[in-house]
Amino acid sequence: MRRSSGSGHNSGNNTGRRSTTSRPSSPGRRPSTSIPGKASRLSTIDLTTPGLGGGLKDVLRSRYLLKLLVQKELKVRYRGSVLGLLWSYVKPGVQFVVFWFALGIFLGMNRNTENYPIYLFSGIVLINFFNEALSNASRSIVGNGGLIKKIYLPRELFPVASVWVSAIHFVPQLFVLLVACFIAGWTPGVVQIGAAVIGFLIVALLAIGLGLFFGSVNVYFRDSENFVDMLLMIATWASPVLYSWTMVRDGLFDAFGAGTGGILHTIYQVNPLTIAVELFHFAFWMPTTSGVTDPLTAVPPNLLDLWMPIGVVISVLVIVLGQFTFRRLEGRFAQEL
């Protein structure tokens, strides 16, 4: 009996030592959980209270999880599909043919814009990327509700993964555009390639920021999906994809005069999608023109030194707004879903 009581006494002392030497956990952070497996990158995960994590920084630290989510989304999207990723060629191709016949041939845009098919397609591929990225990102949290309620992982991964999947679909369309440009005599330079890269980044950042915003709001208000659909329709027709920026300028000036029309045209130009599309026109379409097109009116003045930096700044501000809203609302995602 004495031995057992002594053992219990020692056990109590050991327990006391362990409790006094244990490190206090930081506020908002739960103990680490070890997960055995082949991937050492997932060996330790810090479980963080939703809303108190690192936000998009956690996405950068969880690149392997991001890769898994992108692969999962691609497999789910093309499950049972015969063509698979080839749909990334077919859908924009059909859209291009419809717009080309309706606008280029029937409405005579071919006569007003040199190499109108390339002008049209260079804008379509970018707008398609934005539409798909924002549409999927805004639904990503609700669509992965089961996964969010079962395990912990940075919730920002879902909108970012949706944008990554859309970027993968963008690559085949860009390849088709490059082939058409080379056939038309495209001779790119460093400035043109840089403009195309920055134009893509503007759209990607804008899609991530709006995806974070609407993805979090959609958990509480499902009507936001309909609002996003209307926003995408406006983005398609309000960007200089089907028509030139000079038509917008002349139309606004004729309808409202130089004063009000000039203000409205400036607002139109501040739109990051307008800036990104014009950067793609500058990169892919403008080098294919033979000189008949006036370079002073082919793209807006001060595109590279004024409008391009404005587009980058606005996209970054949208990401900041989206991240702020996401972190404020993500605390009750599991309960609302």
PDB file of C-alpha atoms in Angstrom, residues 27-292:
ATOM      1  CA  PRO A  27      -3.536  33.855 -27.849  1.00  0.00           C
ATOM      2  CA  GLY A  28      -5.587  32.741 -30.821  1.00  0.00           C
ATOM      3  CA  ARG A  29      -3.245  29.833 -31.580  1.00  0.00           C
ATOM      4  CA  ARG A  30      -3.908  26.211 -30.729  1.00  0.00           C
ATOM      5  CA  PRO A  31      -1.274  23.501 -30.153  1.00  0.00           C
ATOM      6  CA  SER A  32       0.526  22.068 -33.152  1.00  0.00           C
ATOM      7  CA  THR A  33      -0.777  18.825 -34.601  1.00  0.00           C
ATOM      8  CA  SER A  34       1.602  16.301 -36.108  1.00  0.00           C
ATOM      9  CA  ILE A  35       0.338  14.439 -39.156  1.00  0.00           C
ATOM     10  CA  PRO A  36       2.299  11.349 -40.221  1.00  0.00           C
ATOM     11  CA  GLY A  37       2.703  10.849 -43.934  1.00  0.00           C
ATOM     12  CA  LYS A  38       5.033  10.917 -46.882  1.00  0.00           C
ATOM     13  CA  ALA A  39       4.953  14.688 -47.289  1.00  0.00           C
ATOM     14  CA  SER A  40       7.211  16.223 -44.682  1.00  0.00           C
ATOM     15  CA  ARG A  41       5.792  19.594 -45.649  1.00  0.00           C
ATOM     16  CA  LEU A  42       2.583  18.651 -43.846  1.00  0.00           C
ATOM     17  CA  SER A  43       4.308  17.207 -40.771  1.00  0.00           C
ATOM     18  CA  THR A  44       3.366  20.135 -38.525  1.00  0.00           C
ATOM     19  CA  ILE A  45       0.381  22.431 -38.911  1.00  0.00           C
ATOM     20  CA  ASP A  46      -0.349  25.295 -36.524  1.00  0.00           C
ATOM     21  CA  LEU A  47      -4.061  25.321 -35.813  1.00  0.00           C
ATOM     22  CA  THR A  48      -5.096  28.964 -35.747  1.00  0.00           C
ATOM     23  CA  THR A  49      -8.403  30.459 -34.711  1.00  0.00           C
ATOM     24  CA  PRO A  50     -10.250  31.652 -37.857  1.00  0.00           C
ATOM     25  CA  GLY A  51      -9.719  35.353 -38.366  1.00  0.00           C
ATOM     26  CA  LEU A  52      -6.471  35.434 -36.366  1.00  0.00           C
ATOM     27  CA  GLY A  53      -4.189  33.797 -38.912  1.00  0.00           C
ATOM     28  CA  GLY A  54      -1.813  35.337 -41.394  1.00  0.00           C
ATOM     29  CA  GLY A  55      -4.338  35.711 -44.217  1.00  0.00           C
ATOM     30  CA  LEU A  56      -2.760  35.441 -47.645  1.00  0.00           C
ATOM     31  CA  LYS A  57       0.609  34.868 -45.956  1.00  0.00           C
ATOM     32  CA  ASP A  58      -0.746  31.498 -44.814  1.00  0.00           C
ATOM     33  CA  VAL A  59      -1.483  30.681 -48.455  1.00  0.00           C
ATOM     34  CA  LEU A  60       2.178  31.255 -49.319  1.00  0.00           C
ATOM     35  CA  ARG A  61       3.200  28.990 -46.435  1.00  0.00           C
ATOM     36  CA  SER A  62       0.710  26.319 -47.561  1.00  0.00           C
ATOM     37  CA  ARG A  63       1.786  25.988 -51.180  1.00  0.00           C
ATOM     38  CA  TYR A  64       1.547  22.199 -51.062  1.00  0.00           C
ATOM     39  CA  LEU A  65      -2.061  22.379 -49.849  1.00  0.00           C
ATOM     40  CA  LEU A  66      -2.766  24.895 -52.612  1.00  0.00           C
ATOM     41  CA  LYS A  67      -1.402  22.430 -55.158  1.00  0.00           C
ATOM     42  CA  LEU A  68      -3.645  19.668 -53.787  1.00  0.00           C
ATOM     43  CA  LEU A  69      -6.730  21.896 -53.945  1.00  0.00           C
ATOM     44  CA  VAL A  70      -5.978  22.911 -57.540  1.00  0.00           C
ATOM     45  CA  GLN A  71      -5.558  19.258 -58.544  1.00  0.00           C
ATOM     46  CA  LYS A  72      -8.798  18.330 -56.775  1.00  0.00           C
ATOM     47  CA  GLU A  73     -10.751  21.096 -58.487  1.00  0.00           C
ATOM     48  CA  LEU A  74      -9.430  20.111 -61.913  1.00  0.00           C
ATOM     49  CA  LYS A  75     -10.333  16.447 -61.346  1.00  0.00           C
ATOM     50  CA  VAL A  76     -13.831  17.306 -60.129  1.00  0.00           C
ATOM     51  CA  ARG A  77     -14.473  19.714 -62.995  1.00  0.00           C
ATOM     52  CA  TYR A  78     -13.505  17.259 -65.743  1.00  0.00           C
ATOM     53  CA  ARG A  79     -14.817  14.088 -64.115  1.00  0.00           C
ATOM     54  CA  GLY A  80     -16.668  12.102 -66.770  1.00  0.00           C
ATOM     55  CA  SER A  81     -15.687  14.584 -69.504  1.00  0.00           C
ATOM     56  CA  VAL A  82     -14.480  13.224 -72.837  1.00  0.00           C
ATOM     57  CA  LEU A  83     -12.613  16.336 -73.990  1.00  0.00           C
ATOM     58  CA  GLY A  84     -11.359  17.396 -70.560  1.00  0.00           C
ATOM     59  CA  LEU A  85      -8.981  20.353 -70.743  1.00  0.00           C
ATOM     60  CA  LEU A  86      -9.693  20.683 -74.481  1.00  0.00           C
ATOM     61  CA  TRP A  87     -12.844  22.557 -73.484  1.00  0.00           C
ATOM     62  CA  SER A  88     -10.482  25.423 -72.655  1.00  0.00           C
ATOM     63  CA  TYR A  89      -9.879  25.670 -76.413  1.00  0.00           C
ATOM     64  CA  VAL A  90     -13.403  24.912 -77.641  1.00  0.00           C
ATOM     65  CA  LYS A  91     -15.431  27.384 -75.548  1.00  0.00           C
ATOM     66  CA  PRO A  92     -13.398  30.540 -76.294  1.00  0.00           C
ATOM     67  CA  GLY A  93     -13.050  29.408 -79.903  1.00  0.00           C
ATOM     68  CA  VAL A  94     -16.824  29.249 -80.352  1.00  0.00           C
ATOM     69  CA  GLN A  95     -17.239  32.573 -78.539  1.00  0.00           C
ATOM     70  CA  PHE A  96     -14.623  34.145 -80.799  1.00  0.00           C
ATOM     71  CA  VAL A  97     -16.323  32.885 -83.985  1.00  0.00           C
ATOM     72  CA  VAL A  98     -19.728  34.188 -82.848  1.00  0.00           C
ATOM     73  CA  PHE A  99     -18.386  37.647 -81.990  1.00  0.00           C
ATOM     74  CA  TRP A 100     -16.297  37.787 -85.154  1.00  0.00           C
ATOM     75  CA  PHE A 101     -19.278  37.087 -87.419  1.00  0.00           C
ATOM     76  CA  ALA A 102     -21.724  39.242 -85.443  1.00  0.00           C
ATOM     77  CA  LEU A 103     -19.458  42.257 -84.984  1.00  0.00           C
ATOM     78  CA  GLY A 104     -16.613  41.888 -87.435  1.00  0.00           C
ATOM     79  CA  ILE A 105     -18.559  40.835 -90.512  1.00  0.00           C
ATOM     80  CA  PHE A 106     -22.217  41.750 -89.962  1.00  0.00           C
ATOM     81  CA  LEU A 107     -21.555  45.129 -88.273  1.00  0.00           C
ATOM     82  CA  GLY A 108     -18.436  45.898 -90.301  1.00  0.00           C
ATOM     83  CA  MET A 109     -15.886  46.170 -87.476  1.00  0.00           C
ATOM     84  CA  ASN A 110     -13.386  44.444 -89.778  1.00  0.00           C
ATOM     85  CA  ARG A 111     -13.376  47.564 -91.962  1.00  0.00           C
ATOM     86  CA  ASN A 112     -12.774  49.931 -89.042  1.00  0.00           C
ATOM     87  CA  THR A 113     -10.127  47.978 -87.100  1.00  0.00           C
ATOM     88  CA  GLU A 114      -7.075  46.419 -88.697  1.00  0.00           C
ATOM     89  CA  ASN A 115      -6.573  42.749 -87.786  1.00  0.00           C
ATOM     90  CA  TYR A 116      -9.850  42.841 -85.898  1.00  0.00           C
ATOM     91  CA  PRO A 117      -9.827  39.069 -85.093  1.00  0.00           C
ATOM     92  CA  ILE A 118      -6.586  39.469 -83.108  1.00  0.00           C
ATOM     93  CA  TYR A 119      -7.861  42.666 -81.500  1.00  0.00           C
ATOM     94  CA  LEU A 120     -11.010  40.814 -80.486  1.00  0.00           C
ATOM     95  CA  PHE A 121      -9.377  37.610 -79.254  1.00  0.00           C
ATOM     96  CA  SER A 122      -6.645  39.362 -77.243  1.00  0.00           C
ATOM     97  CA  GLY A 123      -9.384  40.979 -75.184  1.00  0.00           C
ATOM     98  CA  ILE A 124     -11.641  37.922 -74.998  1.00  0.00           C
ATOM     99  CA  VAL A 125      -8.998  35.650 -73.454  1.00  0.00           C
ATOM    100  CA  LEU A 126      -8.336  38.134 -70.645  1.00  0.00           C
ATOM    101  CA  ILE A 127     -12.003  38.820 -69.902  1.00  0.00           C
ATOM    102  CA  ASN A 128     -12.738  35.074 -69.966  1.00  0.00           C
ATOM    103  CA  PHE A 129     -10.008  34.552 -67.392  1.00  0.00           C
ATOM    104  CA  PHE A 130     -11.455  37.245 -65.128  1.00  0.00           C
ATOM    105  CA  ASN A 131     -15.037  36.004 -65.486  1.00  0.00           C
ATOM    106  CA  GLU A 132     -14.155  32.393 -64.702  1.00  0.00           C
ATOM    107  CA  ALA A 133     -11.801  33.310 -61.845  1.00  0.00           C
ATOM    108  CA  LEU A 134     -14.230  35.641 -60.064  1.00  0.00           C
ATOM    109  CA  SER A 135     -17.257  33.407 -60.630  1.00  0.00           C
ATOM    110  CA  ASN A 136     -15.553  30.345 -59.150  1.00  0.00           C
ATOM    111  CA  ALA A 137     -13.749  32.234 -56.362  1.00  0.00           C
ATOM    112  CA  SER A 138     -16.968  33.866 -55.155  1.00  0.00           C
ATOM    113  CA  ARG A 139     -18.551  30.398 -54.791  1.00  0.00           C
ATOM    114  CA  SER A 140     -15.473  28.595 -53.478  1.00  0.00           C
ATOM    115  CA  ILE A 141     -16.193  28.902 -49.738  1.00  0.00           C
ATOM    116  CA  VAL A 142     -19.790  27.692 -50.003  1.00  0.00           C
ATOM    117  CA  GLY A 143     -18.778  24.992 -52.473  1.00  0.00           C
ATOM    118  CA  ASN A 144     -16.174  23.610 -50.054  1.00  0.00           C
ATOM    119  CA  GLY A 145     -18.348  23.949 -46.961  1.00  0.00           C
ATOM    120  CA  GLY A 146     -18.047  20.268 -46.078  1.00  0.00           C
ATOM    121  CA  LEU A 147     -14.261  20.442 -46.080  1.00  0.00           C
ATOM    122  CA  ILE A 148     -14.215  23.679 -44.077  1.00  0.00           C
ATOM    123  CA  LYS A 149     -16.414  22.167 -41.346  1.00  0.00           C
ATOM    124  CA  LYS A 150     -14.320  19.014 -41.029  1.00  0.00           C
ATOM    125  CA  ILE A 151     -10.683  20.138 -40.975  1.00  0.00           C
ATOM    126  CA  TYR A 152      -8.701  23.292 -40.395  1.00  0.00           C
ATOM    127  CA  LEU A 153      -6.750  24.940 -43.172  1.00  0.00           C
ATOM    128  CA  PRO A 154      -6.374  28.573 -44.248  1.00  0.00           C
ATOM    129  CA  ARG A 155      -9.727  29.462 -45.809  1.00  0.00           C
ATOM    130  CA  GLU A 156      -8.086  31.890 -48.249  1.00  0.00           C
ATOM    131  CA  LEU A 157      -6.751  28.814 -50.041  1.00  0.00           C
ATOM    132  CA  PHE A 158     -10.125  28.182 -51.684  1.00  0.00           C
ATOM    133  CA  PRO A 159     -10.552  31.495 -53.587  1.00  0.00           C
ATOM    134  CA  VAL A 160      -6.858  31.523 -54.513  1.00  0.00           C
ATOM    135  CA  ALA A 161      -7.071  27.925 -55.777  1.00  0.00           C
ATOM    136  CA  SER A 162     -10.052  28.881 -57.959  1.00  0.00           C
ATOM    137  CA  VAL A 163      -8.039  31.694 -59.544  1.00  0.00           C
ATOM    138  CA  TRP A 164      -5.134  29.283 -60.125  1.00  0.00           C
ATOM    139  CA  VAL A 165      -7.445  26.843 -61.929  1.00  0.00           C
ATOM    140  CA  SER A 166      -8.700  29.678 -64.130  1.00  0.00           C
ATOM    141  CA  ALA A 167      -5.084  30.620 -64.883  1.00  0.00           C
ATOM    142  CA  ILE A 168      -4.461  27.033 -66.021  1.00  0.00           C
ATOM    143  CA  HIS A 169      -7.435  27.331 -68.374  1.00  0.00           C
ATOM    144  CA  PHE A 170      -6.061  30.664 -69.581  1.00  0.00           C
ATOM    145  CA  VAL A 171      -2.811  29.087 -70.850  1.00  0.00           C
ATOM    146  CA  PRO A 172      -4.348  27.175 -73.818  1.00  0.00           C
ATOM    147  CA  GLN A 173      -6.233  30.285 -74.908  1.00  0.00           C
ATOM    148  CA  LEU A 174      -3.040  32.323 -74.721  1.00  0.00           C
ATOM    149  CA  PHE A 175      -1.301  29.688 -76.841  1.00  0.00           C
ATOM    150  CA  VAL A 176      -3.967  30.008 -79.553  1.00  0.00           C
ATOM    151  CA  LEU A 177      -3.597  33.801 -79.438  1.00  0.00           C
ATOM    152  CA  LEU A 178       0.184  33.553 -79.812  1.00  0.00           C
ATOM    153  CA  VAL A 179      -0.139  31.269 -82.834  1.00  0.00           C
ATOM    154  CA  ALA A 180      -2.557  33.703 -84.500  1.00  0.00           C
ATOM    155  CA  CYS A 181      -0.245  36.631 -83.731  1.00  0.00           C
ATOM    156  CA  PHE A 182       2.791  34.898 -85.212  1.00  0.00           C
ATOM    157  CA  ILE A 183       0.815  34.095 -88.363  1.00  0.00           C
ATOM    158  CA  ALA A 184      -0.117  37.792 -88.621  1.00  0.00           C
ATOM    159  CA  GLY A 185       3.547  38.816 -88.357  1.00  0.00           C
ATOM    160  CA  TRP A 186       3.847  39.481 -84.630  1.00  0.00           C
ATOM    161  CA  THR A 187       7.317  40.680 -83.610  1.00  0.00           C
ATOM    162  CA  PRO A 188       7.204  41.245 -79.859  1.00  0.00           C
ATOM    163  CA  GLY A 189       9.685  43.240 -77.824  1.00  0.00           C
ATOM    164  CA  VAL A 190      10.552  43.373 -74.159  1.00  0.00           C
ATOM    165  CA  VAL A 191       8.130  46.245 -73.581  1.00  0.00           C
ATOM    166  CA  GLN A 192       5.241  44.352 -75.176  1.00  0.00           C
ATOM    167  CA  ILE A 193       5.909  41.178 -73.186  1.00  0.00           C
ATOM    168  CA  GLY A 194       6.229  43.172 -69.966  1.00  0.00           C
ATOM    169  CA  ALA A 195       2.942  44.946 -70.679  1.00  0.00           C
ATOM    170  CA  ALA A 196       1.199  41.595 -71.211  1.00  0.00           C
ATOM    171  CA  VAL A 197       2.566  40.191 -67.938  1.00  0.00           C
ATOM    172  CA  ILE A 198       1.487  43.255 -65.958  1.00  0.00           C
ATOM    173  CA  GLY A 199      -1.933  43.204 -67.625  1.00  0.00           C
ATOM    174  CA  PHE A 200      -2.403  39.592 -66.546  1.00  0.00           C
ATOM    175  CA  LEU A 201      -1.246  40.385 -62.994  1.00  0.00           C
ATOM    176  CA  ILE A 202      -3.718  43.273 -62.753  1.00  0.00           C
ATOM    177  CA  VAL A 203      -6.592  40.945 -63.623  1.00  0.00           C
ATOM    178  CA  ALA A 204      -5.333  38.125 -61.365  1.00  0.00           C
ATOM    179  CA  LEU A 205      -4.953  40.428 -58.353  1.00  0.00           C
ATOM    180  CA  LEU A 206      -8.357  41.969 -59.027  1.00  0.00           C
ATOM    181  CA  ALA A 207      -9.964  38.513 -59.237  1.00  0.00           C
ATOM    182  CA  ILE A 208      -8.337  37.366 -55.978  1.00  0.00           C
ATOM    183  CA  GLY A 209      -9.388  40.511 -54.127  1.00  0.00           C
ATOM    184  CA  LEU A 210     -12.981  40.421 -55.361  1.00  0.00           C
ATOM    185  CA  GLY A 211     -13.044  36.639 -54.864  1.00  0.00           C
ATOM    186  CA  LEU A 212     -12.074  37.037 -51.205  1.00  0.00           C
ATOM    187  CA  PHE A 213     -14.705  39.735 -50.745  1.00  0.00           C
ATOM    188  CA  PHE A 214     -17.641  38.035 -52.455  1.00  0.00           C
ATOM    189  CA  GLY A 215     -16.563  34.557 -51.337  1.00  0.00           C
ATOM    190  CA  SER A 216     -16.897  35.603 -47.690  1.00  0.00           C
ATOM    191  CA  VAL A 217     -20.055  37.670 -48.180  1.00  0.00           C
ATOM    192  CA  ASN A 218     -21.675  34.783 -50.078  1.00  0.00           C
ATOM    193  CA  VAL A 219     -21.553  32.634 -46.940  1.00  0.00           C
ATOM    194  CA  TYR A 220     -24.011  35.012 -45.248  1.00  0.00           C
ATOM    195  CA  PHE A 221     -25.911  36.428 -48.232  1.00  0.00           C
ATOM    196  CA  ARG A 222     -26.390  34.001 -51.119  1.00  0.00           C
ATOM    197  CA  ASP A 223     -27.848  36.817 -53.227  1.00  0.00           C
ATOM    198  CA  SER A 224     -24.283  37.970 -53.808  1.00  0.00           C
ATOM    199  CA  GLU A 225     -23.954  35.219 -56.442  1.00  0.00           C
ATOM    200  CA  ASN A 226     -26.538  36.988 -58.592  1.00  0.00           C
ATOM    201  CA  PHE A 227     -24.763  40.294 -58.043  1.00  0.00           C
ATOM    202  CA  VAL A 228     -21.486  38.730 -59.215  1.00  0.00           C
ATOM    203  CA  ASP A 229     -23.211  37.411 -62.351  1.00  0.00           C
ATOM    204  CA  MET A 230     -24.427  40.916 -63.189  1.00  0.00           C
ATOM    205  CA  LEU A 231     -20.982  42.333 -62.460  1.00  0.00           C
ATOM    206  CA  LEU A 232     -19.411  39.865 -64.886  1.00  0.00           C
ATOM    207  CA  MET A 233     -21.912  40.755 -67.602  1.00  0.00           C
ATOM    208  CA  ILE A 234     -21.093  44.444 -67.128  1.00  0.00           C
ATOM    209  CA  ALA A 235     -17.358  43.682 -67.168  1.00  0.00           C
ATOM    210  CA  THR A 236     -17.675  41.881 -70.505  1.00  0.00           C
ATOM    211  CA  TRP A 237     -19.531  44.655 -72.281  1.00  0.00           C
ATOM    212  CA  ALA A 238     -17.957  47.657 -70.528  1.00  0.00           C
ATOM    213  CA  SER A 239     -14.373  46.687 -71.401  1.00  0.00           C
ATOM    214  CA  PRO A 240     -12.866  47.588 -74.812  1.00  0.00           C
ATOM    215  CA  VAL A 241     -12.999  44.011 -76.083  1.00  0.00           C
ATOM    216  CA  LEU A 242     -15.622  44.205 -78.805  1.00  0.00           C
ATOM    217  CA  TYR A 243     -14.960  47.841 -79.722  1.00  0.00           C
ATOM    218  CA  SER A 244     -12.125  50.368 -79.516  1.00  0.00           C
ATOM    219  CA  TRP A 245     -11.574  52.902 -76.761  1.00  0.00           C
ATOM    220  CA  THR A 246     -11.959  55.731 -79.286  1.00  0.00           C
ATOM    221  CA  MET A 247     -15.573  54.681 -79.888  1.00  0.00           C
ATOM    222  CA  VAL A 248     -16.231  55.089 -76.159  1.00  0.00           C
ATOM    223  CA  ARG A 249     -14.555  58.493 -76.081  1.00  0.00           C
ATOM    224  CA  ASP A 250     -16.370  59.799 -79.160  1.00  0.00           C
ATOM    225  CA  GLY A 251     -19.718  58.418 -78.004  1.00  0.00           C
ATOM    226  CA  LEU A 252     -19.441  60.011 -74.556  1.00  0.00           C
ATOM    227  CA  PHE A 253     -18.315  63.335 -76.003  1.00  0.00           C
ATOM    228  CA  ASP A 254     -21.198  63.380 -78.481  1.00  0.00           C
ATOM    229  CA  ALA A 255     -23.781  62.424 -75.850  1.00  0.00           C
ATOM    230  CA  PHE A 256     -22.644  64.552 -72.883  1.00  0.00           C
ATOM    231  CA  GLY A 257     -20.277  67.147 -74.286  1.00  0.00           C
ATOM    232  CA  ALA A 258     -16.570  67.586 -73.704  1.00  0.00           C
ATOM    233  CA  GLY A 259     -16.884  68.389 -69.980  1.00  0.00           C
ATOM    234  CA  THR A 260     -19.129  65.643 -68.627  1.00  0.00           C
ATOM    235  CA  GLY A 261     -18.064  63.271 -71.382  1.00  0.00           C
ATOM    236  CA  GLY A 262     -14.427  63.763 -70.455  1.00  0.00           C
ATOM    237  CA  ILE A 263     -15.139  62.964 -66.796  1.00  0.00           C
ATOM    238  CA  LEU A 264     -17.090  59.829 -67.723  1.00  0.00           C
ATOM    239  CA  HIS A 265     -14.338  58.735 -70.080  1.00  0.00           C
ATOM    240  CA  THR A 266     -11.735  59.163 -67.328  1.00  0.00           C
ATOM    241  CA  ILE A 267     -13.859  56.988 -65.030  1.00  0.00           C
ATOM    242  CA  TYR A 268     -14.057  54.419 -67.817  1.00  0.00           C
ATOM    243  CA  GLN A 269     -10.275  54.470 -68.226  1.00  0.00           C
ATOM    244  CA  VAL A 270      -9.637  54.025 -64.479  1.00  0.00           C
ATOM    245  CA  ASN A 271     -11.342  50.615 -64.610  1.00  0.00           C
ATOM    246  CA  PRO A 272      -8.508  48.053 -64.086  1.00  0.00           C
ATOM    247  CA  LEU A 273     -10.086  45.715 -66.645  1.00  0.00           C
ATOM    248  CA  THR A 274      -9.998  48.460 -69.271  1.00  0.00           C
ATOM    249  CA  ILE A 275      -6.324  49.086 -68.512  1.00  0.00           C
ATOM    250  CA  ALA A 276      -5.455  45.378 -68.621  1.00  0.00           C
ATOM    251  CA  VAL A 277      -7.277  44.805 -71.922  1.00  0.00           C
ATOM    252  CA  GLU A 278      -5.535  47.788 -73.505  1.00  0.00           C
ATOM    253  CA  LEU A 279      -2.186  46.413 -72.290  1.00  0.00           C
ATOM    254  CA  PHE A 280      -2.994  43.162 -74.089  1.00  0.00           C
ATOM    255  CA  HIS A 281      -3.939  45.122 -77.215  1.00  0.00           C
ATOM    256  CA  PHE A 282      -0.625  46.942 -76.971  1.00  0.00           C
ATOM    257  CA  ALA A 283       1.266  43.668 -76.528  1.00  0.00           C
ATOM    258  CA  PHE A 284      -0.436  41.369 -79.049  1.00  0.00           C
ATOM    259  CA  TRP A 285      -2.535  43.342 -81.512  1.00  0.00           C
ATOM    260  CA  MET A 286      -0.606  46.571 -82.081  1.00  0.00           C
ATOM    261  CA  PRO A 287       2.634  44.853 -83.304  1.00  0.00           C
ATOM    262  CA  THR A 288       0.591  43.089 -86.022  1.00  0.00           C
ATOM    263  CA  THR A 289      -0.706  46.311 -87.553  1.00  0.00           C
ATOM    264  CA  SER A 290       0.944  47.424 -90.763  1.00  0.00           C
ATOM    265  CA  GLY A 291       1.157  51.126 -90.005  1.00  0.00           C
ATOM    266  CA  VAL A 292      -2.270  51.982 -91.354  1.00  0.00           C
TER     267      VAL A 292
END
